Amino acid sequence: MDLGIKNKVALVTAASQGLGKASAIELANEGVKLAICSRDQDKINQTAEEIQNLSGAEVLAVKADLDSTDDIENLIKEIENKFNTVDILVNNTGGPKAGFFDDLSDEDWLKTFESTFLSAVRITRKVLPFMKKNKWGRIINISSVSAKQPIDNLMLSNGVRMSIHGWAKTLSNQVASENILINNVCPGFTHTEFHDQMGDFKSSIPSFMWMDSKTVAEQAFNETMKGKDLFINGGVNKFLAFLMWLTPKWLTDLYYALIMRKRP
């Protein structure tokens, strides 16, 4: 691909593994100057070295906990000192834990809102001034297909990720005149370290419904640089997306319940 972003400055959060890392690699291969962060210094340094060896890109690795306003402040200062600006932001976080309603406390909800929603708001608030000054910017939120079609035991993800879509759409209308595009990537089931921890739930999903993070990232950046929300679906999920457009909601809910029913 040639997305026309060579020498742009990109920030990818939570980039030491999974979709964050895959996104960082795709951007580095496009010739951007790259900043990546993770709360684990050793892992983010290792990822930076790997990306440099793969692409030759200039990579800044910063330790940052996205739940900490001080860490976010320091992250942006280090990027500004190194690259002077931010042109592309990929808002990515680790997925909220799985669980049914009765399993979840107020603390679980507040933690998810802070780490998934507020982290994106806070970082976006910091980088928008650069983009407005440059009259160019791209903000990509790594979300989930659960924001469109809730998944039974992913209560936290279902609830909080929908708020990101409402916020992103509203903000995109406010900054579009300054050539700043904001959109969401909503992958289906993707092989990442997060999903490896899902145990029995992961084993209940047919193998043909899964995608790898590299494929998701490739498809994401090919489309989202054009300012489109993108639902990336593997296998049966493609049929589900078509059904959601074609049929009443009660019928798609029934279909989804059938294919997601836990196998004995």
PDB file of N, CA and C in Angstrom, residues 70-114:
ATOM      1  N   ASP A  70      -0.926  12.248  34.204  1.00  0.00           N
ATOM      2  CA  ASP A  70       0.482  12.661  34.212  1.00  0.00           C
ATOM      3  C   ASP A  70       1.273  11.915  33.144  1.00  0.00           C
ATOM      4  N   ASP A  71       1.015  10.610  33.001  1.00  0.00           N
ATOM      5  CA  ASP A  71       1.721   9.831  31.984  1.00  0.00           C
ATOM      6  C   ASP A  71       1.352  10.295  30.576  1.00  0.00           C
ATOM      7  N   ILE A  72       0.089  10.636  30.366  1.00  0.00           N
ATOM      8  CA  ILE A  72      -0.338  11.133  29.057  1.00  0.00           C
ATOM      9  C   ILE A  72       0.349  12.465  28.756  1.00  0.00           C
ATOM     10  N   GLU A  73       0.404  13.320  29.753  1.00  0.00           N
ATOM     11  CA  GLU A  73       1.080  14.613  29.594  1.00  0.00           C
ATOM     12  C   GLU A  73       2.542  14.406  29.219  1.00  0.00           C
ATOM     13  N   ASN A  74       3.222  13.499  29.917  1.00  0.00           N
ATOM     14  CA  ASN A  74       4.631  13.224  29.636  1.00  0.00           C
ATOM     15  C   ASN A  74       4.811  12.608  28.246  1.00  0.00           C
ATOM     16  N   LEU A  75       3.890  11.726  27.865  1.00  0.00           N
ATOM     17  CA  LEU A  75       3.947  11.091  26.542  1.00  0.00           C
ATOM     18  C   LEU A  75       3.931  12.146  25.436  1.00  0.00           C
ATOM     19  N   ILE A  76       3.000  13.074  25.520  1.00  0.00           N
ATOM     20  CA  ILE A  76       2.885  14.094  24.481  1.00  0.00           C
ATOM     21  C   ILE A  76       4.110  15.017  24.480  1.00  0.00           C
ATOM     22  N   LYS A  77       4.634  15.336  25.648  1.00  0.00           N
ATOM     23  CA  LYS A  77       5.842  16.179  25.720  1.00  0.00           C
ATOM     24  C   LYS A  77       7.028  15.499  25.058  1.00  0.00           C
ATOM     25  N   GLU A  78       7.181  14.191  25.300  1.00  0.00           N
ATOM     26  CA  GLU A  78       8.309  13.473  24.681  1.00  0.00           C
ATOM     27  C   GLU A  78       8.170  13.430  23.165  1.00  0.00           C
ATOM     28  N   ILE A  79       6.951  13.253  22.695  1.00  0.00           N
ATOM     29  CA  ILE A  79       6.729  13.239  21.239  1.00  0.00           C
ATOM     30  C   ILE A  79       7.016  14.618  20.649  1.00  0.00           C
ATOM     31  N   GLU A  80       6.545  15.649  21.318  1.00  0.00           N
ATOM     32  CA  GLU A  80       6.787  17.009  20.822  1.00  0.00           C
ATOM     33  C   GLU A  80       8.279  17.323  20.806  1.00  0.00           C
ATOM     34  N   ASN A  81       9.001  16.897  21.825  1.00  0.00           N
ATOM     35  CA  ASN A  81      10.449  17.144  21.864  1.00  0.00           C
ATOM     36  C   ASN A  81      11.174  16.401  20.753  1.00  0.00           C
ATOM     37  N   LYS A  82      10.680  15.213  20.409  1.00  0.00           N
ATOM     38  CA  LYS A  82      11.343  14.382  19.398  1.00  0.00           C
ATOM     39  C   LYS A  82      10.923  14.740  17.972  1.00  0.00           C
ATOM     40  N   PHE A  83       9.596  14.904  17.765  1.00  0.00           N
ATOM     41  CA  PHE A  83       9.075  15.043  16.397  1.00  0.00           C
ATOM     42  C   PHE A  83       8.352  16.369  16.137  1.00  0.00           C
ATOM     43  N   ASN A  84       8.121  17.141  17.173  1.00  0.00           N
ATOM     44  CA  ASN A  84       7.480  18.461  17.073  1.00  0.00           C
ATOM     45  C   ASN A  84       5.964  18.440  16.871  1.00  0.00           C
ATOM     46  N   THR A  85       5.407  17.322  16.441  1.00  0.00           N
ATOM     47  CA  THR A  85       3.992  17.315  16.105  1.00  0.00           C
ATOM     48  C   THR A  85       3.436  15.903  16.163  1.00  0.00           C
ATOM     49  N   VAL A  86       2.113  15.789  15.986  1.00  0.00           N
ATOM     50  CA  VAL A  86       1.438  14.499  15.788  1.00  0.00           C
ATOM     51  C   VAL A  86       0.435  14.679  14.652  1.00  0.00           C
ATOM     52  N   ASP A  87       0.548  13.857  13.628  1.00  0.00           N
ATOM     53  CA  ASP A  87      -0.359  13.921  12.481  1.00  0.00           C
ATOM     54  C   ASP A  87      -1.424  12.830  12.520  1.00  0.00           C
ATOM     55  N   ILE A  88      -1.042  11.677  13.048  1.00  0.00           N
ATOM     56  CA  ILE A  88      -1.922  10.505  13.063  1.00  0.00           C
ATOM     57  C   ILE A  88      -1.961   9.943  14.469  1.00  0.00           C
ATOM     58  N   LEU A  89      -3.152   9.702  14.972  1.00  0.00           N
ATOM     59  CA  LEU A  89      -3.322   9.104  16.292  1.00  0.00           C
ATOM     60  C   LEU A  89      -4.131   7.827  16.164  1.00  0.00           C
ATOM     61  N   VAL A  90      -3.599   6.742  16.710  1.00  0.00           N
ATOM     62  CA  VAL A  90      -4.346   5.493  16.809  1.00  0.00           C
ATOM     63  C   VAL A  90      -4.648   5.260  18.280  1.00  0.00           C
ATOM     64  N   ASN A  91      -5.905   5.473  18.655  1.00  0.00           N
ATOM     65  CA  ASN A  91      -6.345   5.244  20.026  1.00  0.00           C
ATOM     66  C   ASN A  91      -6.640   3.760  20.210  1.00  0.00           C
ATOM     67  N   ASN A  92      -5.792   3.093  20.945  1.00  0.00           N
ATOM     68  CA  ASN A  92      -5.954   1.664  21.187  1.00  0.00           C
ATOM     69  C   ASN A  92      -5.766   1.392  22.674  1.00  0.00           C
ATOM     70  N   THR A  93      -6.562   0.500  23.209  1.00  0.00           N
ATOM     71  CA  THR A  93      -6.401   0.072  24.601  1.00  0.00           C
ATOM     72  C   THR A  93      -6.598  -1.430  24.681  1.00  0.00           C
ATOM     73  N   GLY A  94      -6.173  -2.017  25.771  1.00  0.00           N
ATOM     74  CA  GLY A  94      -6.483  -3.418  26.001  1.00  0.00           C
ATOM     75  C   GLY A  94      -7.981  -3.599  26.169  1.00  0.00           C
ATOM     76  N   GLY A  95      -8.498  -4.745  25.757  1.00  0.00           N
ATOM     77  CA  GLY A  95      -9.927  -4.988  25.845  1.00  0.00           C
ATOM     78  C   GLY A  95     -10.403  -5.135  27.277  1.00  0.00           C
ATOM     79  N   PRO A  96     -11.604  -4.610  27.588  1.00  0.00           N
ATOM     80  CA  PRO A  96     -12.174  -4.814  28.924  1.00  0.00           C
ATOM     81  C   PRO A  96     -12.389  -6.300  29.201  1.00  0.00           C
ATOM     82  N   LYS A  97     -12.381  -6.663  30.458  1.00  0.00           N
ATOM     83  CA  LYS A  97     -12.543  -8.072  30.805  1.00  0.00           C
ATOM     84  C   LYS A  97     -13.951  -8.555  30.455  1.00  0.00           C
ATOM     85  N   ALA A  98     -14.055  -9.841  30.209  1.00  0.00           N
ATOM     86  CA  ALA A  98     -15.351 -10.447  29.926  1.00  0.00           C
ATOM     87  C   ALA A  98     -16.136 -10.610  31.221  1.00  0.00           C
ATOM     88  N   GLY A  99     -17.457 -10.712  31.108  1.00  0.00           N
ATOM     89  CA  GLY A  99     -18.282 -10.938  32.288  1.00  0.00           C
ATOM     90  C   GLY A  99     -19.735 -10.591  32.031  1.00  0.00           C
ATOM     91  N   PHE A 100     -20.617 -11.248  32.744  1.00  0.00           N
ATOM     92  CA  PHE A 100     -22.036 -10.937  32.688  1.00  0.00           C
ATOM     93  C   PHE A 100     -22.356  -9.841  33.699  1.00  0.00           C
ATOM     94  N   PHE A 101     -23.551  -9.285  33.611  1.00  0.00           N
ATOM     95  CA  PHE A 101     -23.915  -8.122  34.410  1.00  0.00           C
ATOM     96  C   PHE A 101     -23.689  -8.352  35.901  1.00  0.00           C
ATOM     97  N   ASP A 102     -24.119  -9.503  36.411  1.00  0.00           N
ATOM     98  CA  ASP A 102     -24.009  -9.779  37.843  1.00  0.00           C
ATOM     99  C   ASP A 102     -22.574  -9.970  38.305  1.00  0.00           C
ATOM    100  N   ASP A 103     -21.662 -10.159  37.347  1.00  0.00           N
ATOM    101  CA  ASP A 103     -20.257 -10.371  37.703  1.00  0.00           C
ATOM    102  C   ASP A 103     -19.494  -9.063  37.893  1.00  0.00           C
ATOM    103  N   LEU A 104     -20.095  -7.938  37.498  1.00  0.00           N
ATOM    104  CA  LEU A 104     -19.345  -6.696  37.363  1.00  0.00           C
ATOM    105  C   LEU A 104     -19.710  -5.683  38.440  1.00  0.00           C
ATOM    106  N   SER A 105     -18.689  -5.077  39.019  1.00  0.00           N
ATOM    107  CA  SER A 105     -18.867  -4.083  40.080  1.00  0.00           C
ATOM    108  C   SER A 105     -18.803  -2.673  39.501  1.00  0.00           C
ATOM    109  N   ASP A 106     -19.144  -1.692  40.335  1.00  0.00           N
ATOM    110  CA  ASP A 106     -18.972  -0.296  39.929  1.00  0.00           C
ATOM    111  C   ASP A 106     -17.518  -0.024  39.560  1.00  0.00           C
ATOM    112  N   GLU A 107     -16.604  -0.627  40.304  1.00  0.00           N
ATOM    113  CA  GLU A 107     -15.177  -0.433  40.020  1.00  0.00           C
ATOM    114  C   GLU A 107     -14.820  -0.922  38.616  1.00  0.00           C
ATOM    115  N   ASP A 108     -15.392  -2.063  38.214  1.00  0.00           N
ATOM    116  CA  ASP A 108     -15.142  -2.579  36.865  1.00  0.00           C
ATOM    117  C   ASP A 108     -15.623  -1.593  35.808  1.00  0.00           C
ATOM    118  N   TRP A 109     -16.810  -1.044  36.006  1.00  0.00           N
ATOM    119  CA  TRP A 109     -17.369  -0.096  35.044  1.00  0.00           C
ATOM    120  C   TRP A 109     -16.536   1.187  34.985  1.00  0.00           C
ATOM    121  N   LEU A 110     -16.174   1.709  36.156  1.00  0.00           N
ATOM    122  CA  LEU A 110     -15.401   2.948  36.191  1.00  0.00           C
ATOM    123  C   LEU A 110     -14.015   2.760  35.575  1.00  0.00           C
ATOM    124  N   LYS A 111     -13.400   1.632  35.868  1.00  0.00           N
ATOM    125  CA  LYS A 111     -12.069   1.354  35.306  1.00  0.00           C
ATOM    126  C   LYS A 111     -12.137   1.254  33.786  1.00  0.00           C
ATOM    127  N   THR A 112     -13.160   0.573  33.270  1.00  0.00           N
ATOM    128  CA  THR A 112     -13.310   0.428  31.829  1.00  0.00           C
ATOM    129  C   THR A 112     -13.576   1.770  31.164  1.00  0.00           C
ATOM    130  N   PHE A 113     -14.436   2.588  31.784  1.00  0.00           N
ATOM    131  CA  PHE A 113     -14.726   3.905  31.222  1.00  0.00           C
ATOM    132  C   PHE A 113     -13.464   4.756  31.175  1.00  0.00           C
ATOM    133  N   GLU A 114     -12.670   4.688  32.228  1.00  0.00           N
ATOM    134  CA  GLU A 114     -11.442   5.486  32.280  1.00  0.00           C
ATOM    135  C   GLU A 114     -10.429   5.011  31.249  1.00  0.00           C
TER     136      GLU A 114
END
